[in-house]
Amino acid sequence: MRYRIAWLTGSVLALSACAAGPNYHAPQSAALGVPAGYSQGSGAALDDATLATWWTRLNDPTLTGLIDQAIAGNLDIVQAQARLRQARESLRQANAAFLPQVNGSASGGKNYRSQAGGTRVDDSGNVISTGASNWSSSYSAGANASWQIDLFGELSRSAEAARADLAASGYDLANVRMTIISELVTNYVQARASQEQLRIARETQKVQQDNYDIARWRLQAGLVSSLDEQQARAQLAQTNATIPQLEASLKGSLNRIAVLTGQAPGDATRALETPAPIPTAATDIATGIPADTLRQRPDVRSAERALAAATARIGVAQAQLYPSLGISGNIGTTSNAFKDLFDLITGGVFANVAQTIFDGGRLASQVRAQKAATDAAFAAYKQSVLGALEDVENGMASLDSARRRKIEFATAYEASNNAAILARSQYQSGLIDFQTLSSSETTLLNARNSLASAQSDEILAIAQLYNALGGGWQNMAPTRISTTFWAPSRKSRIASG
C-alpha cells in the first residue's frame, strides 16, 4: 500500500510538471525590426543615474522641487499604484489555488418536544408515556477539504500570467511617473517662456509708447502728418493686445502645474508667478543604441509582459481540454451531549476525475481565441517598440532643430537690436519716416520672441528626448515592480522569460 501511494504521488507530480501550452520566450530584436543604431546621435552608452534624474541637468531647483511634489502627490500616480496593488493581490489569489481549501462548520441547539394526552399505560398497567414536555440537546462539528491537482498546468499557467500582469502593472506605474515628470517640465518651461515673452512685450510697450508720444509731438509741431501718429498708435495697440493672451497662457501653465502636483490651482503656484529665466541645460545627451532604449522604456517592457501573460493564458485554456483531478475529504461528529461530542468521529477521503465529453467546441474555441489574443499582444509589443524608436528619432531631430534655430535667432536679435537703436535715433532727428522705424521695431520684437521661443523649444526638446529614452523612473523602489513572489514548488513555476 505504501508503494502504491508513493507511485501515485510521483505520477501526479510528474504530470503537474507538464504544463499545457507554449513556454514563453521573449521575441528577439530581429523579429521586432530593431536597428543596430539611430540615424543621429553618437551612440554613447546611456547612464542610468543621469536618466533617473535627468531634470536636475536643467539647473533649476524650483523645477526639481515641483517634480518631487508631483511624484509624491500626483493622482494619476496614486491610481497607478492602486492598480499595482490590485495586480499583486491577483497574484496572491492565483498562488492560493495551489493549496487545499478547508471549510469548517459547527452547530448546537436545543430541541423542544411536547406530547399531550396525559399518562398512558399498556394492558399490563406499565407507564408508556407521561405526556410531559421535554427538551433535548444536539451538537455537531465537521470540516471539509478539497484540493485541485495541477495535472496539466492550469494553475501554474494562471500564476505565470498573474506574475506577468504584476510586472506589467509595475511598468505601467513607471510609465505614468515618467509621463507626469515630462508633462510637468513642459508646463514649467512654457510658464517661464510666457513670462519671458511678457517681459519682452512690456519692454516693447514702453518703447512704442515713447514713439507714439514723439509722433504726437511732431504732429503738433507740424513736422509730420497724422499718418505717423496713427501708425504709432496702431503699433502700440497691437502690442497691448498680446499681453492678455500671454497672461492667459501663463495662468494655464501654472494651473496645470498645480494639478500635476496634486493641488488645487491658485495659491499652490503663487510663488511661480514671480518671473524667472527659462532653464538651461548641458549640450551633451547620450542616446545609446535602440536596444538600450527598449530596456529603459517602461511602456515597452509593460507590453512585453502583457505578451508573456497572454502566452501563459493559452496554457490555461488548453489545460481545460484535459481531465481534471481533485481530492476531497470530510470529517465530522454528532452527539446529544457536548461532552460526548468527540466520542464518535466519522470521515472520508474521495478522489474525482472530470473530463468534458461534449461542449459544442466551446473549450477549443477558447484556445483559438487566446492564441488570437496572443498574436494581438505581439503586434502591440512590436508597435510599442517601433513607437519608442520613432520617439527617440523625433526627439533628436527636434533638439537639433531648436539648437540651430537658437543660434540664428541670436544673430537676428543682435542685428535687429542694433538696427532698431539706429532707427529710433534717426526718427527722433527727423531723418527717416515712422514707417521705417515701425518696421525695424517689429523686426526686433519678432527676433526677441523667436529667440525666447527657440530657447524654450530647446529645453522642451530635451524633455521630449529624455522621455523618449525612458528617463525618470529608474530610482523607483524595486519592490513596486518586483515579480518575485512565493510559489508552492519549483515544479509549479513556469519560467516567464
mmCIF file of N, CA and C in Angstrom, residues 13 27 116-117 131 161 164-165 196 225 233 261 326 333-334 336 340 391 398 417 422 469 489:
data_model
loop_
_atom_site.group_PDB
_atom_site.id
_atom_site.type_symbol
_atom_site.label_atom_id
_atom_site.label_comp_id
_atom_site.label_asym_id
_atom_site.label_seq_id
_atom_site.Cartn_x
_atom_site.Cartn_y
_atom_site.Cartn_z
ATOM 1 N N LEU A 13 2.891 14.296 -9.482
ATOM 2 C CA LEU A 13 3.889 15.366 -9.575
ATOM 3 C C LEU A 13 4.491 15.425 -10.970
ATOM 4 N N PRO A 27 10.610 37.782 -27.600
ATOM 5 C CA PRO A 27 10.993 37.901 -29.016
ATOM 6 C C PRO A 27 12.372 38.536 -29.169
ATOM 7 N N ALA A 116 -49.249 15.796 24.396
ATOM 8 C CA ALA A 116 -50.458 15.949 25.199
ATOM 9 C C ALA A 116 -51.126 14.591 25.423
ATOM 10 N N GLY A 117 -52.184 14.580 26.257
ATOM 11 C CA GLY A 117 -52.969 13.362 26.466
ATOM 12 C C GLY A 117 -52.768 12.699 27.802
ATOM 13 N N GLY A 131 -46.788 11.972 28.904
ATOM 14 C CA GLY A 131 -47.406 13.111 28.233
ATOM 15 C C GLY A 131 -46.765 14.433 28.579
ATOM 16 N N ALA A 161 0.722 33.867 -15.615
ATOM 17 C CA ALA A 161 0.066 35.044 -16.192
ATOM 18 C C ALA A 161 -0.096 36.143 -15.154
ATOM 19 N N ALA A 164 3.182 37.920 -14.690
ATOM 20 C CA ALA A 164 3.448 38.837 -15.810
ATOM 21 C C ALA A 164 2.561 40.076 -15.717
ATOM 22 N N ASP A 165 1.312 39.897 -15.324
ATOM 23 C CA ASP A 165 0.418 41.050 -15.152
ATOM 24 C C ASP A 165 0.928 41.975 -14.062
ATOM 25 N N GLU A 196 8.887 85.287 -20.029
ATOM 26 C CA GLU A 196 9.894 85.983 -20.824
ATOM 27 C C GLU A 196 9.240 86.787 -21.949
ATOM 28 N N SER A 225 2.689 114.399 -40.809
ATOM 29 C CA SER A 225 1.240 114.305 -40.951
ATOM 30 C C SER A 225 0.685 113.373 -39.866
ATOM 31 N N ARG A 233 0.123 104.693 -33.050
ATOM 32 C CA ARG A 233 -0.983 104.275 -32.185
ATOM 33 C C ARG A 233 -1.383 102.823 -32.459
ATOM 34 N N THR A 261 0.875 68.404 -9.487
ATOM 35 C CA THR A 261 1.452 68.175 -8.161
ATOM 36 C C THR A 261 0.401 67.771 -7.140
ATOM 37 N N GLY A 326 -9.286 15.973 -8.677
ATOM 38 C CA GLY A 326 -9.464 16.648 -7.398
ATOM 39 C C GLY A 326 -9.536 15.643 -6.275
ATOM 40 N N THR A 333 -18.662 14.871 13.437
ATOM 41 C CA THR A 333 -19.141 14.175 14.628
ATOM 42 C C THR A 333 -20.464 14.793 15.043
ATOM 43 N N THR A 334 -21.309 13.972 15.660
ATOM 44 C CA THR A 334 -22.613 14.425 16.145
ATOM 45 C C THR A 334 -22.885 13.773 17.495
ATOM 46 N N ASN A 336 -25.623 14.098 21.338
ATOM 47 C CA ASN A 336 -26.674 14.792 22.079
ATOM 48 C C ASN A 336 -26.138 15.499 23.320
ATOM 49 N N ASP A 340 -19.789 14.522 25.035
ATOM 50 C CA ASP A 340 -19.604 13.299 24.245
ATOM 51 C C ASP A 340 -19.419 13.580 22.763
ATOM 52 N N ASP A 391 9.965 57.872 -31.308
ATOM 53 C CA ASP A 391 10.039 58.974 -30.337
ATOM 54 C C ASP A 391 11.466 59.478 -30.173
ATOM 55 N N SER A 398 14.159 67.186 -33.146
ATOM 56 C CA SER A 398 13.632 68.420 -32.551
ATOM 57 C C SER A 398 14.722 69.178 -31.802
ATOM 58 N N ASN A 417 18.419 94.487 -33.065
ATOM 59 C CA ASN A 417 18.520 95.428 -31.943
ATOM 60 C C ASN A 417 19.379 96.623 -32.331
ATOM 61 N N LEU A 422 19.459 102.438 -34.100
ATOM 62 C CA LEU A 422 19.784 103.451 -35.099
ATOM 63 C C LEU A 422 18.523 104.105 -35.649
ATOM 64 N N LEU A 469 13.744 58.363 -24.286
ATOM 65 C CA LEU A 469 14.776 57.406 -23.874
ATOM 66 C C LEU A 469 14.356 56.603 -22.653
ATOM 67 N N SER A 489 6.145 25.276 -5.236
ATOM 68 C CA SER A 489 7.276 24.411 -5.538
ATOM 69 C C SER A 489 7.870 24.804 -6.865
#
